[in-house]
Short mmCIF file of N, CA and C in Angstrom, two decimals:
data_model
loop_
_atom_site.label_atom_id
_atom_site.label_comp_id
_atom_site.label_asym_id
_atom_site.label_seq_id
_atom_site.Cartn_x
_atom_site.Cartn_y
_atom_site.Cartn_z
N UNK A 1209 -76.70 -66.88 17.00
CA UNK A 1209 -77.00 -66.60 18.40
C UNK A 1209 -78.40 -67.12 18.72
N UNK A 1210 -78.55 -67.79 19.86
CA UNK A 1210 -79.83 -68.32 20.30
C UNK A 1210 -80.79 -67.21 20.66
N UNK A 1211 -82.08 -67.43 20.43
CA UNK A 1211 -83.08 -66.43 20.79
C UNK A 1211 -83.06 -66.17 22.29
N UNK A 1212 -82.63 -67.15 23.08
CA UNK A 1212 -82.62 -66.96 24.53
C UNK A 1212 -81.61 -65.90 24.96
N UNK A 1213 -80.59 -65.69 24.15
CA UNK A 1213 -79.58 -64.67 24.48
C UNK A 1213 -80.13 -63.26 24.32
N UNK A 1214 -81.19 -63.11 23.53
CA UNK A 1214 -81.75 -61.78 23.30
C UNK A 1214 -83.13 -61.60 23.93
N UNK A 1215 -83.66 -62.64 24.56
CA UNK A 1215 -84.97 -62.53 25.20
C UNK A 1215 -84.87 -61.59 26.39
N UNK A 1216 -85.69 -60.56 26.42
CA UNK A 1216 -85.61 -59.53 27.46
C UNK A 1216 -85.81 -60.11 28.85
N UNK A 1217 -86.78 -61.00 29.01
CA UNK A 1217 -87.06 -61.58 30.33
C UNK A 1217 -85.83 -62.33 30.85
N UNK A 1218 -85.24 -63.16 30.01
CA UNK A 1218 -84.08 -63.93 30.44
C UNK A 1218 -82.87 -63.05 30.70
N UNK A 1219 -82.70 -62.01 29.90
CA UNK A 1219 -81.59 -61.07 30.15
C UNK A 1219 -81.75 -60.40 31.51
N UNK A 1220 -83.00 -59.99 31.83
CA UNK A 1220 -83.26 -59.35 33.14
C UNK A 1220 -82.92 -60.32 34.27
N UNK A 1221 -83.38 -61.57 34.16
CA UNK A 1221 -83.12 -62.55 35.22
C UNK A 1221 -81.63 -62.87 35.34
N UNK A 1222 -80.95 -63.02 34.21
CA UNK A 1222 -79.52 -63.33 34.25
C UNK A 1222 -78.73 -62.19 34.88
N UNK A 1223 -79.05 -60.96 34.51
CA UNK A 1223 -78.34 -59.81 35.09
C UNK A 1223 -78.58 -59.72 36.59
N UNK A 1224 -79.82 -59.97 37.01
CA UNK A 1224 -80.15 -59.90 38.44
C UNK A 1224 -79.40 -60.98 39.22
N UNK A 1225 -79.33 -62.18 38.66
CA UNK A 1225 -78.60 -63.26 39.33
C UNK A 1225 -77.11 -62.95 39.39
N UNK A 1226 -76.57 -62.49 38.30
CA UNK A 1226 -75.14 -62.19 38.24
C UNK A 1226 -74.74 -61.09 39.21
N UNK A 1227 -75.59 -60.06 39.30
CA UNK A 1227 -75.25 -58.90 40.14
C UNK A 1227 -75.89 -58.95 41.52
N UNK A 1228 -76.65 -60.02 41.80
CA UNK A 1228 -77.22 -60.26 43.13
C UNK A 1228 -78.22 -59.18 43.56
N UNK A 1229 -79.22 -58.92 42.72
CA UNK A 1229 -80.30 -58.01 43.12
C UNK A 1229 -81.64 -58.59 42.68
N UNK A 1230 -82.70 -58.07 43.28
CA UNK A 1230 -84.04 -58.52 42.94
C UNK A 1230 -84.66 -57.61 41.89
N UNK A 1231 -85.67 -58.13 41.22
CA UNK A 1231 -86.40 -57.36 40.21
C UNK A 1231 -87.89 -57.41 40.55
N UNK A 1232 -88.52 -56.27 40.56
CA UNK A 1232 -89.95 -56.22 40.85
C UNK A 1232 -90.73 -56.78 39.66
N UNK A 1233 -91.69 -57.64 39.98
CA UNK A 1233 -92.65 -58.14 38.98
C UNK A 1233 -94.01 -57.64 39.43
N UNK A 1234 -94.55 -56.65 38.73
CA UNK A 1234 -95.78 -55.98 39.14
C UNK A 1234 -96.92 -56.31 38.19
N UNK A 1235 -98.08 -56.57 38.76
CA UNK A 1235 -99.27 -56.87 37.96
C UNK A 1235 -99.86 -55.56 37.44
N UNK A 1236 -100.18 -55.53 36.15
CA UNK A 1236 -100.87 -54.38 35.56
C UNK A 1236 -102.32 -54.77 35.26
N UNK A 1237 -103.24 -53.90 35.64
CA UNK A 1237 -104.66 -54.15 35.43
C UNK A 1237 -105.27 -53.26 34.36
N UNK A 1238 -104.57 -52.17 34.00
CA UNK A 1238 -105.10 -51.24 33.01
C UNK A 1238 -103.95 -50.42 32.41
N UNK A 1239 -104.30 -49.54 31.47
CA UNK A 1239 -103.28 -48.75 30.79
C UNK A 1239 -102.59 -47.79 31.75
N UNK A 1240 -103.34 -47.26 32.70
CA UNK A 1240 -102.73 -46.35 33.68
C UNK A 1240 -101.65 -47.06 34.49
N UNK A 1241 -101.92 -48.31 34.86
CA UNK A 1241 -100.89 -49.08 35.57
C UNK A 1241 -99.65 -49.26 34.71
N UNK A 1242 -99.86 -49.60 33.45
CA UNK A 1242 -98.72 -49.80 32.54
C UNK A 1242 -97.88 -48.54 32.47
N UNK A 1243 -98.52 -47.41 32.22
CA UNK A 1243 -97.79 -46.14 32.10
C UNK A 1243 -97.07 -45.79 33.39
N UNK A 1244 -97.74 -45.98 34.53
CA UNK A 1244 -97.13 -45.67 35.83
C UNK A 1244 -95.93 -46.57 36.13
N UNK A 1245 -96.07 -47.85 35.82
CA UNK A 1245 -94.98 -48.79 36.08
C UNK A 1245 -93.75 -48.48 35.22
N UNK A 1246 -93.98 -48.19 33.95
CA UNK A 1246 -92.86 -47.87 33.05
C UNK A 1246 -92.17 -46.58 33.50
N UNK A 1247 -92.96 -45.59 33.87
CA UNK A 1247 -92.38 -44.32 34.33
C UNK A 1247 -91.58 -44.52 35.61
N UNK A 1248 -92.11 -45.31 36.55
CA UNK A 1248 -91.40 -45.57 37.81
C UNK A 1248 -90.09 -46.31 37.56
N UNK A 1249 -90.13 -47.32 36.67
CA UNK A 1249 -88.90 -48.07 36.36
C UNK A 1249 -87.85 -47.16 35.75
N UNK A 1250 -88.29 -46.27 34.87
CA UNK A 1250 -87.37 -45.33 34.23
C UNK A 1250 -86.75 -44.38 35.25
N UNK A 1251 -87.58 -43.84 36.13
CA UNK A 1251 -87.08 -42.92 37.15
C UNK A 1251 -86.12 -43.60 38.12
N UNK A 1252 -86.41 -44.88 38.44
CA UNK A 1252 -85.56 -45.63 39.36
C UNK A 1252 -84.34 -46.22 38.68
N UNK A 1253 -84.29 -46.12 37.34
CA UNK A 1253 -83.23 -46.74 36.55
C UNK A 1253 -83.16 -48.23 36.87
N UNK A 1254 -84.31 -48.87 36.91
CA UNK A 1254 -84.41 -50.26 37.32
C UNK A 1254 -85.11 -51.10 36.27
N UNK A 1255 -84.65 -52.33 36.03
CA UNK A 1255 -85.42 -53.23 35.17
C UNK A 1255 -86.74 -53.56 35.84
N UNK A 1256 -87.68 -54.06 35.05
CA UNK A 1256 -89.03 -54.33 35.57
C UNK A 1256 -89.65 -55.48 34.79
N UNK A 1257 -90.47 -56.26 35.47
CA UNK A 1257 -91.29 -57.28 34.82
C UNK A 1257 -92.74 -56.85 35.01
N UNK A 1258 -93.43 -56.57 33.90
CA UNK A 1258 -94.86 -56.27 33.96
C UNK A 1258 -95.61 -57.57 33.73
N UNK A 1259 -96.43 -57.93 34.71
CA UNK A 1259 -97.15 -59.19 34.65
C UNK A 1259 -98.63 -58.97 34.35
N UNK A 1260 -99.19 -59.94 33.65
CA UNK A 1260 -100.63 -59.97 33.42
C UNK A 1260 -101.16 -61.33 33.83
N UNK A 1261 -102.39 -61.34 34.34
CA UNK A 1261 -103.08 -62.59 34.56
C UNK A 1261 -103.82 -62.95 33.27
N UNK A 1262 -104.16 -64.20 33.08
CA UNK A 1262 -104.81 -64.63 31.83
C UNK A 1262 -106.07 -63.86 31.45
N UNK A 1263 -106.81 -63.34 32.43
CA UNK A 1263 -108.03 -62.62 32.10
C UNK A 1263 -107.75 -61.42 31.19
N UNK A 1264 -106.54 -60.87 31.26
CA UNK A 1264 -106.22 -59.69 30.43
C UNK A 1264 -106.28 -60.02 28.95
N UNK A 1265 -106.07 -61.29 28.60
CA UNK A 1265 -106.17 -61.69 27.20
C UNK A 1265 -107.63 -61.71 26.77
N UNK A 1266 -108.47 -62.27 27.63
CA UNK A 1266 -109.90 -62.36 27.31
C UNK A 1266 -110.59 -60.99 27.31
N UNK A 1267 -110.37 -60.23 28.38
CA UNK A 1267 -111.09 -58.96 28.57
C UNK A 1267 -110.80 -57.95 27.47
N UNK A 1268 -109.52 -57.85 27.06
CA UNK A 1268 -109.15 -56.82 26.09
C UNK A 1268 -108.71 -57.39 24.76
N UNK A 1269 -108.94 -58.68 24.57
CA UNK A 1269 -108.49 -59.34 23.34
C UNK A 1269 -107.00 -59.08 23.08
N UNK A 1270 -106.23 -59.03 24.16
CA UNK A 1270 -104.79 -58.83 24.06
C UNK A 1270 -104.33 -57.39 23.97
N UNK A 1271 -105.26 -56.43 23.95
CA UNK A 1271 -104.88 -55.02 23.78
C UNK A 1271 -103.96 -54.53 24.90
N UNK A 1272 -104.26 -54.91 26.15
CA UNK A 1272 -103.40 -54.49 27.26
C UNK A 1272 -101.98 -55.03 27.09
N UNK A 1273 -101.88 -56.26 26.65
CA UNK A 1273 -100.57 -56.87 26.47
C UNK A 1273 -99.79 -56.15 25.37
N UNK A 1274 -100.46 -55.87 24.25
CA UNK A 1274 -99.79 -55.16 23.15
C UNK A 1274 -99.40 -53.74 23.56
N UNK A 1275 -100.24 -53.10 24.37
CA UNK A 1275 -99.92 -51.75 24.86
C UNK A 1275 -98.68 -51.79 25.75
N UNK A 1276 -98.62 -52.78 26.64
CA UNK A 1276 -97.46 -52.90 27.53
C UNK A 1276 -96.19 -53.19 26.74
N UNK A 1277 -96.30 -54.05 25.74
CA UNK A 1277 -95.13 -54.38 24.92
C UNK A 1277 -94.62 -53.15 24.19
N UNK A 1278 -95.54 -52.33 23.69
CA UNK A 1278 -95.15 -51.09 23.01
C UNK A 1278 -94.46 -50.13 23.98
N UNK A 1279 -95.04 -50.00 25.18
CA UNK A 1279 -94.44 -49.11 26.19
C UNK A 1279 -93.06 -49.63 26.61
N UNK A 1280 -92.92 -50.94 26.71
CA UNK A 1280 -91.63 -51.53 27.11
C UNK A 1280 -90.56 -51.25 26.06
N UNK A 1281 -90.92 -51.33 24.78
CA UNK A 1281 -89.96 -51.06 23.71
C UNK A 1281 -89.49 -49.62 23.73
N UNK A 1282 -90.36 -48.71 24.15
CA UNK A 1282 -90.00 -47.29 24.18
C UNK A 1282 -89.24 -46.90 25.44
N UNK A 1283 -89.22 -47.78 26.44
CA UNK A 1283 -88.59 -47.46 27.72
C UNK A 1283 -87.07 -47.43 27.59
N UNK A 1284 -86.43 -46.70 28.50
CA UNK A 1284 -84.97 -46.60 28.49
C UNK A 1284 -84.32 -47.53 29.51
N UNK A 1285 -85.12 -48.47 30.06
CA UNK A 1285 -84.61 -49.54 30.92
C UNK A 1285 -85.23 -50.85 30.43
N UNK A 1286 -84.62 -52.00 30.72
CA UNK A 1286 -85.20 -53.27 30.26
C UNK A 1286 -86.52 -53.58 30.97
N UNK A 1287 -87.55 -53.85 30.19
CA UNK A 1287 -88.85 -54.21 30.74
C UNK A 1287 -89.36 -55.44 30.00
N UNK A 1288 -89.75 -56.44 30.78
CA UNK A 1288 -90.27 -57.69 30.23
C UNK A 1288 -91.78 -57.74 30.43
N UNK A 1289 -92.46 -58.39 29.47
CA UNK A 1289 -93.91 -58.60 29.56
C UNK A 1289 -94.14 -60.08 29.82
N UNK A 1290 -94.77 -60.39 30.96
CA UNK A 1290 -94.90 -61.77 31.44
C UNK A 1290 -96.36 -62.13 31.69
N UNK A 1291 -96.76 -63.32 31.26
CA UNK A 1291 -98.09 -63.85 31.57
C UNK A 1291 -97.95 -64.74 32.78
N UNK A 1292 -98.59 -64.37 33.87
CA UNK A 1292 -98.45 -65.10 35.13
C UNK A 1292 -99.57 -66.13 35.27
N UNK A 1293 -99.23 -67.26 35.84
CA UNK A 1293 -100.20 -68.32 36.17
C UNK A 1293 -101.15 -68.66 35.02
N UNK A 1294 -100.61 -68.98 33.88
CA UNK A 1294 -101.43 -69.46 32.76
C UNK A 1294 -101.74 -70.92 33.03
N UNK A 1295 -102.96 -71.19 33.47
CA UNK A 1295 -103.33 -72.53 33.92
C UNK A 1295 -104.19 -73.28 32.90
N UNK A 1296 -104.39 -72.69 31.74
CA UNK A 1296 -105.21 -73.31 30.71
C UNK A 1296 -104.37 -73.46 29.44
N UNK A 1297 -104.41 -74.66 28.86
CA UNK A 1297 -103.68 -74.88 27.61
C UNK A 1297 -104.20 -73.94 26.52
N UNK A 1298 -105.50 -73.72 26.50
CA UNK A 1298 -106.09 -72.85 25.48
C UNK A 1298 -105.55 -71.42 25.59
N UNK A 1299 -105.48 -70.90 26.81
CA UNK A 1299 -105.01 -69.51 26.97
C UNK A 1299 -103.53 -69.41 26.58
N UNK A 1300 -102.74 -70.45 26.85
CA UNK A 1300 -101.33 -70.42 26.46
C UNK A 1300 -101.19 -70.45 24.95
N UNK A 1301 -102.02 -71.25 24.29
CA UNK A 1301 -101.98 -71.31 22.82
C UNK A 1301 -102.38 -69.96 22.20
N UNK A 1302 -103.24 -69.20 22.87
CA UNK A 1302 -103.58 -67.85 22.40
C UNK A 1302 -102.47 -66.87 22.75
N UNK A 1303 -101.87 -67.04 23.92
CA UNK A 1303 -100.87 -66.09 24.41
C UNK A 1303 -99.59 -66.09 23.57
N UNK A 1304 -99.24 -67.24 22.99
CA UNK A 1304 -97.98 -67.29 22.22
C UNK A 1304 -98.04 -66.42 20.97
N UNK A 1305 -99.23 -65.98 20.59
CA UNK A 1305 -99.34 -65.07 19.44
C UNK A 1305 -99.39 -63.61 19.85
N UNK A 1306 -99.20 -63.35 21.14
CA UNK A 1306 -99.12 -61.98 21.67
C UNK A 1306 -97.67 -61.68 22.04
N UNK A 1307 -97.32 -60.41 22.20
CA UNK A 1307 -95.90 -60.06 22.45
C UNK A 1307 -95.44 -60.28 23.89
N UNK A 1308 -95.57 -61.51 24.38
CA UNK A 1308 -95.04 -61.84 25.70
C UNK A 1308 -93.56 -62.21 25.57
N UNK A 1309 -92.78 -61.80 26.57
CA UNK A 1309 -91.39 -62.23 26.67
C UNK A 1309 -91.30 -63.54 27.43
N UNK A 1310 -92.30 -63.76 28.31
CA UNK A 1310 -92.28 -64.94 29.16
C UNK A 1310 -93.70 -65.34 29.54
N UNK A 1311 -93.90 -66.65 29.72
CA UNK A 1311 -95.20 -67.18 30.15
C UNK A 1311 -94.96 -68.19 31.26
N UNK A 1312 -95.73 -68.05 32.34
CA UNK A 1312 -95.70 -69.07 33.39
C UNK A 1312 -96.67 -70.17 33.01
N UNK A 1313 -96.12 -71.33 32.68
CA UNK A 1313 -96.91 -72.51 32.35
C UNK A 1313 -97.23 -73.19 33.68
N UNK A 1314 -98.38 -72.84 34.25
CA UNK A 1314 -98.73 -73.30 35.60
C UNK A 1314 -99.73 -74.44 35.52
N UNK A 1315 -99.20 -75.64 35.48
CA UNK A 1315 -100.03 -76.85 35.48
C UNK A 1315 -100.03 -77.50 36.86
N UNK A 1316 -99.78 -76.69 37.90
CA UNK A 1316 -99.63 -77.22 39.26
C UNK A 1316 -100.92 -77.78 39.84
N UNK A 1317 -102.06 -77.52 39.18
CA UNK A 1317 -103.33 -78.07 39.66
C UNK A 1317 -103.53 -79.52 39.20
N UNK A 1318 -102.58 -80.03 38.39
CA UNK A 1318 -102.61 -81.44 37.99
C UNK A 1318 -101.66 -82.24 38.88
N UNK A 1319 -101.87 -83.56 38.91
CA UNK A 1319 -100.91 -84.43 39.60
C UNK A 1319 -99.55 -84.30 38.90
N UNK A 1320 -98.49 -84.65 39.63
CA UNK A 1320 -97.13 -84.35 39.17
C UNK A 1320 -96.83 -84.86 37.76
N UNK A 1321 -97.16 -86.10 37.45
CA UNK A 1321 -96.80 -86.64 36.14
C UNK A 1321 -97.51 -85.88 35.01
N UNK A 1322 -98.79 -85.58 35.23
CA UNK A 1322 -99.55 -84.82 34.22
C UNK A 1322 -99.01 -83.39 34.13
N UNK A 1323 -98.66 -82.83 35.26
CA UNK A 1323 -98.07 -81.49 35.32
C UNK A 1323 -96.80 -81.46 34.46
N UNK A 1324 -95.92 -82.44 34.67
CA UNK A 1324 -94.66 -82.50 33.91
C UNK A 1324 -94.91 -82.67 32.41
N UNK A 1325 -95.83 -83.56 32.07
CA UNK A 1325 -96.11 -83.82 30.64
C UNK A 1325 -96.64 -82.58 29.95
N UNK A 1326 -97.66 -81.96 30.56
CA UNK A 1326 -98.25 -80.77 29.96
C UNK A 1326 -97.25 -79.62 29.93
N UNK A 1327 -96.46 -79.49 30.99
CA UNK A 1327 -95.46 -78.42 31.03
C UNK A 1327 -94.46 -78.57 29.89
N UNK A 1328 -93.96 -79.79 29.68
CA UNK A 1328 -92.99 -80.02 28.60
C UNK A 1328 -93.58 -79.67 27.23
N UNK A 1329 -94.83 -80.06 27.00
CA UNK A 1329 -95.48 -79.77 25.71
C UNK A 1329 -95.64 -78.27 25.50
N UNK A 1330 -96.08 -77.57 26.55
CA UNK A 1330 -96.35 -76.14 26.41
C UNK A 1330 -95.07 -75.31 26.40
N UNK A 1331 -94.04 -75.79 27.09
CA UNK A 1331 -92.73 -75.12 27.02
C UNK A 1331 -92.21 -75.18 25.59
N UNK A 1332 -92.36 -76.34 24.94
CA UNK A 1332 -91.90 -76.49 23.55
C UNK A 1332 -92.65 -75.52 22.64
N UNK A 1333 -93.96 -75.39 22.86
CA UNK A 1333 -94.76 -74.45 22.06
C UNK A 1333 -94.27 -73.02 22.25
N UNK A 1334 -94.05 -72.62 23.50
CA UNK A 1334 -93.57 -71.26 23.78
C UNK A 1334 -92.20 -71.02 23.15
N UNK A 1335 -91.33 -72.01 23.25
CA UNK A 1335 -89.99 -71.86 22.69
C UNK A 1335 -90.01 -71.68 21.18
N UNK A 1336 -90.95 -72.33 20.51
CA UNK A 1336 -91.09 -72.14 19.05
C UNK A 1336 -91.33 -70.68 18.72
N UNK A 1337 -91.99 -69.95 19.64
CA UNK A 1337 -92.30 -68.53 19.44
C UNK A 1337 -91.29 -67.62 20.13
N UNK A 1338 -90.19 -68.20 20.63
CA UNK A 1338 -89.12 -67.46 21.30
C UNK A 1338 -89.61 -66.78 22.59
N UNK A 1339 -90.47 -67.47 23.31
CA UNK A 1339 -90.99 -66.98 24.58
C UNK A 1339 -90.40 -67.82 25.70
N UNK A 1340 -89.81 -67.17 26.70
CA UNK A 1340 -89.25 -67.86 27.86
C UNK A 1340 -90.39 -68.42 28.70
N UNK A 1341 -90.07 -69.40 29.56
CA UNK A 1341 -91.10 -70.05 30.35
C UNK A 1341 -90.70 -70.18 31.82
N UNK A 1342 -91.75 -70.29 32.63
CA UNK A 1342 -91.61 -70.51 34.08
C UNK A 1342 -92.60 -71.60 34.45
N UNK A 1343 -92.27 -72.40 35.47
CA UNK A 1343 -93.18 -73.43 35.93
C UNK A 1343 -93.16 -73.48 37.46
N UNK A 1344 -94.17 -74.16 38.02
CA UNK A 1344 -94.31 -74.25 39.48
C UNK A 1344 -94.26 -75.71 39.92
N UNK A 1345 -93.08 -76.19 40.34
CA UNK A 1345 -93.03 -77.53 40.91
C UNK A 1345 -93.56 -77.46 42.34
N UNK A 1346 -94.42 -78.41 42.69
CA UNK A 1346 -95.10 -78.34 43.97
C UNK A 1346 -96.41 -77.59 43.79
N UNK A 1347 -96.99 -77.16 44.90
CA UNK A 1347 -98.27 -76.44 44.81
C UNK A 1347 -98.31 -75.39 45.91
N UNK A 1348 -98.47 -74.14 45.53
CA UNK A 1348 -98.50 -73.03 46.48
C UNK A 1348 -99.91 -72.85 47.00
N UNK A 1349 -100.05 -72.75 48.32
CA UNK A 1349 -101.36 -72.54 48.93
C UNK A 1349 -101.81 -71.10 48.75
N UNK A 1350 -103.10 -70.89 49.05
CA UNK A 1350 -103.65 -69.54 49.10
C UNK A 1350 -104.37 -69.15 47.84
N UNK A 1351 -104.75 -67.88 47.77
CA UNK A 1351 -105.49 -67.37 46.63
C UNK A 1351 -104.87 -66.11 46.08
N UNK A 1352 -104.93 -65.98 44.76
CA UNK A 1352 -104.37 -64.81 44.07
C UNK A 1352 -105.24 -64.57 42.86
N UNK A 1353 -105.47 -63.30 42.55
CA UNK A 1353 -106.30 -62.96 41.39
C UNK A 1353 -105.77 -63.66 40.15
N UNK A 1354 -106.65 -64.40 39.48
CA UNK A 1354 -106.23 -65.07 38.26
C UNK A 1354 -105.71 -66.48 38.47
N UNK A 1355 -105.54 -66.89 39.73
CA UNK A 1355 -105.03 -68.23 40.02
C UNK A 1355 -106.18 -69.11 40.44
N UNK A 1356 -106.23 -70.31 39.87
CA UNK A 1356 -107.26 -71.27 40.20
C UNK A 1356 -107.35 -71.45 41.70
N UNK A 1357 -108.57 -71.56 42.23
CA UNK A 1357 -108.77 -71.75 43.66
C UNK A 1357 -108.08 -73.05 44.08
N UNK A 1358 -107.13 -72.93 45.00
CA UNK A 1358 -106.40 -74.12 45.45
C UNK A 1358 -106.80 -74.52 46.87
N UNK A 1359 -107.93 -73.99 47.35
CA UNK A 1359 -108.34 -74.26 48.72
C UNK A 1359 -108.50 -75.74 49.00
N UNK A 1360 -108.98 -76.51 48.04
CA UNK A 1360 -109.19 -77.93 48.24
C UNK A 1360 -107.98 -78.78 47.92
N UNK A 1361 -106.90 -78.15 47.50
CA UNK A 1361 -105.70 -78.90 47.12
C UNK A 1361 -104.63 -78.73 48.20
N UNK A 1362 -104.00 -79.82 48.55
CA UNK A 1362 -102.98 -79.77 49.58
C UNK A 1362 -101.70 -79.13 49.05
N UNK A 1363 -101.12 -78.28 49.88
CA UNK A 1363 -99.85 -77.67 49.50
C UNK A 1363 -98.76 -78.74 49.41
N UNK A 1364 -97.90 -78.65 48.42
CA UNK A 1364 -96.81 -79.60 48.26
C UNK A 1364 -95.51 -78.81 48.14
N UNK A 1365 -94.59 -79.03 49.08
CA UNK A 1365 -93.30 -78.37 49.02
C UNK A 1365 -92.47 -78.95 47.87
N UNK A 1366 -91.70 -78.12 47.23
CA UNK A 1366 -90.84 -78.56 46.13
C UNK A 1366 -89.67 -79.37 46.67
N UNK A 1367 -89.39 -80.48 46.00
CA UNK A 1367 -88.24 -81.31 46.37
C UNK A 1367 -87.12 -81.10 45.35
N UNK A 1368 -85.92 -81.49 45.74
CA UNK A 1368 -84.78 -81.39 44.82
C UNK A 1368 -85.02 -82.24 43.58
N UNK A 1369 -85.66 -83.40 43.75
CA UNK A 1369 -85.98 -84.27 42.62
C UNK A 1369 -86.92 -83.57 41.64
N UNK A 1370 -87.92 -82.86 42.18
CA UNK A 1370 -88.85 -82.15 41.31
C UNK A 1370 -88.16 -81.04 40.53
N UNK A 1371 -87.23 -80.36 41.17
CA UNK A 1371 -86.48 -79.31 40.47
C UNK A 1371 -85.81 -79.92 39.23
N UNK A 1372 -85.15 -81.06 39.41
CA UNK A 1372 -84.48 -81.72 38.28
C UNK A 1372 -85.48 -82.13 37.21
N UNK A 1373 -86.63 -82.66 37.64
CA UNK A 1373 -87.65 -83.11 36.69
C UNK A 1373 -88.19 -81.94 35.87
N UNK A 1374 -88.42 -80.80 36.53
CA UNK A 1374 -88.95 -79.65 35.81
C UNK A 1374 -87.90 -78.99 34.93
N UNK A 1375 -86.65 -78.96 35.37
CA UNK A 1375 -85.59 -78.43 34.52
C UNK A 1375 -85.51 -79.26 33.24
N UNK A 1376 -85.77 -80.56 33.36
CA UNK A 1376 -85.73 -81.45 32.19
C UNK A 1376 -86.84 -81.15 31.18
N UNK A 1377 -87.89 -80.43 31.58
CA UNK A 1377 -88.95 -80.05 30.62
C UNK A 1377 -88.48 -78.93 29.69
N UNK A 1378 -87.34 -78.30 30.01
CA UNK A 1378 -86.84 -77.20 29.20
C UNK A 1378 -87.25 -75.83 29.71
N UNK A 1379 -87.95 -75.78 30.84
CA UNK A 1379 -88.42 -74.52 31.41
C UNK A 1379 -87.21 -73.64 31.79
N UNK A 1380 -87.37 -72.33 31.69
CA UNK A 1380 -86.26 -71.41 31.95
C UNK A 1380 -86.16 -70.95 33.39
N UNK A 1381 -87.29 -70.91 34.11
CA UNK A 1381 -87.31 -70.44 35.49
C UNK A 1381 -88.31 -71.26 36.28
N UNK A 1382 -88.06 -71.38 37.58
CA UNK A 1382 -88.95 -72.13 38.45
C UNK A 1382 -89.49 -71.23 39.56
N UNK A 1383 -90.73 -71.52 39.98
CA UNK A 1383 -91.35 -70.87 41.15
C UNK A 1383 -91.47 -71.96 42.21
N UNK A 1384 -90.40 -72.20 42.97
CA UNK A 1384 -90.43 -73.30 43.95
C UNK A 1384 -91.32 -72.98 45.14
N UNK A 1385 -91.81 -74.04 45.79
CA UNK A 1385 -92.66 -73.90 46.97
C UNK A 1385 -91.82 -74.27 48.18
N UNK A 1386 -91.56 -73.28 49.04
CA UNK A 1386 -90.76 -73.53 50.25
C UNK A 1386 -91.37 -72.79 51.45
N UNK A 1387 -92.73 -72.77 51.47
CA UNK A 1387 -93.44 -72.08 52.54
C UNK A 1387 -94.07 -70.78 52.08
N UNK A 1388 -93.79 -70.37 50.86
CA UNK A 1388 -94.40 -69.16 50.29
C UNK A 1388 -95.86 -69.46 49.93
N UNK A 1389 -96.69 -68.43 49.96
CA UNK A 1389 -98.12 -68.61 49.67
C UNK A 1389 -98.58 -67.53 48.71
N UNK A 1390 -99.72 -67.78 48.05
CA UNK A 1390 -100.41 -66.74 47.30
C UNK A 1390 -101.26 -65.96 48.28
N UNK A 1391 -101.11 -64.66 48.31
CA UNK A 1391 -101.95 -63.85 49.20
C UNK A 1391 -101.29 -63.63 50.55
N UNK A 1392 -102.12 -63.50 51.59
CA UNK A 1392 -101.63 -63.16 52.93
C UNK A 1392 -101.11 -64.39 53.67
N UNK A 1393 -100.10 -64.17 54.50
CA UNK A 1393 -99.50 -65.26 55.27
C UNK A 1393 -100.27 -65.59 56.54
N UNK A 1394 -101.12 -64.71 56.99
CA UNK A 1394 -101.86 -64.99 58.22
C UNK A 1394 -101.14 -64.46 59.44
N UNK A 1395 -101.71 -64.71 60.64
CA UNK A 1395 -101.18 -64.09 61.86
C UNK A 1395 -99.76 -64.52 62.24
N UNK A 1396 -99.32 -65.70 61.81
CA UNK A 1396 -97.96 -66.15 62.15
C UNK A 1396 -96.90 -65.58 61.23
N UNK A 1397 -97.34 -64.98 60.14
CA UNK A 1397 -96.39 -64.40 59.19
C UNK A 1397 -95.71 -65.48 58.36
N UNK A 1398 -94.75 -65.09 57.52
CA UNK A 1398 -94.06 -66.06 56.66
C UNK A 1398 -93.28 -67.09 57.48
N UNK A 1399 -93.36 -68.35 57.06
CA UNK A 1399 -92.56 -69.42 57.67
C UNK A 1399 -91.88 -70.15 56.50
N UNK A 1400 -90.79 -69.54 56.04
CA UNK A 1400 -90.12 -70.02 54.84
C UNK A 1400 -89.00 -71.01 55.20
N UNK A 1401 -88.93 -72.08 54.45
CA UNK A 1401 -87.94 -73.13 54.65
C UNK A 1401 -86.73 -72.84 53.76
N UNK A 1402 -85.84 -71.98 54.24
CA UNK A 1402 -84.69 -71.56 53.44
C UNK A 1402 -83.70 -72.70 53.23
N UNK A 1403 -83.66 -73.67 54.15
CA UNK A 1403 -82.77 -74.81 53.95
C UNK A 1403 -83.22 -75.62 52.74
N UNK A 1404 -84.53 -75.81 52.59
CA UNK A 1404 -85.06 -76.52 51.43
C UNK A 1404 -84.76 -75.73 50.16
N UNK A 1405 -84.94 -74.42 50.23
CA UNK A 1405 -84.69 -73.56 49.07
C UNK A 1405 -83.23 -73.62 48.65
N UNK A 1406 -82.34 -73.63 49.63
CA UNK A 1406 -80.89 -73.64 49.34
C UNK A 1406 -80.45 -74.95 48.72
N UNK A 1407 -81.14 -76.05 49.03
CA UNK A 1407 -80.72 -77.34 48.49
C UNK A 1407 -81.20 -77.48 47.07
#
C-alpha cells in the first residue's frame, strides 16, 4: 500500500472531496491554540487541518509542531498537521524531519519556470519522507502572517496550463489563484472568477 493511502492530510482531503464538504484549516500560534482547536474538532465531530507558518519551526525549534502532532494522534477525529507557505528551501529541508502530514511548497515568489523546478525538487524531498505537498500556481496578492511581502509583485491568475504543469511536479494539492487574496478583500469585497476555477 502506498504511503499516500495512509497520509492523514490526503485522507482528509479525499473524504471532503468525495462527500462534498469543506474542512477548516486553522493557524495555531501557541499550545493553547492547539488544545482549543483539537477540542473544538472533537466536539464538532469534524476533521481539521492545523496549520503552522514557518516561523513556528524557528521560534520553538519545532516544539509546537511536535506538540500538535501528539495532540492530533490522541484525537478521536482526523487531524492533519500542515506547514503553510514554506517559501524557503532551507525551512522545507528542516521541516521534513518534523511530524508534518503536509507542506505547502510555496515558490510563487519566483518566475514560473524557477517556481516549477524548485517545486518539483522539494516535492520529491517531501515524498521521500511521506509528506504530502501543496503548491501555488500563479501569485496571490495581499499580505498574510508568514508570507513573503508580495506588494511589489503582480498578481497572476492561475491558468489551466499552469495547473497541468504543477500537477506534473507530483504535488498533491493546488492553491489556485482566481481572485482570492491573502488578508482583507477591501471595500469591494471578494471578486472571484469561478469560471476560471471551474475550468
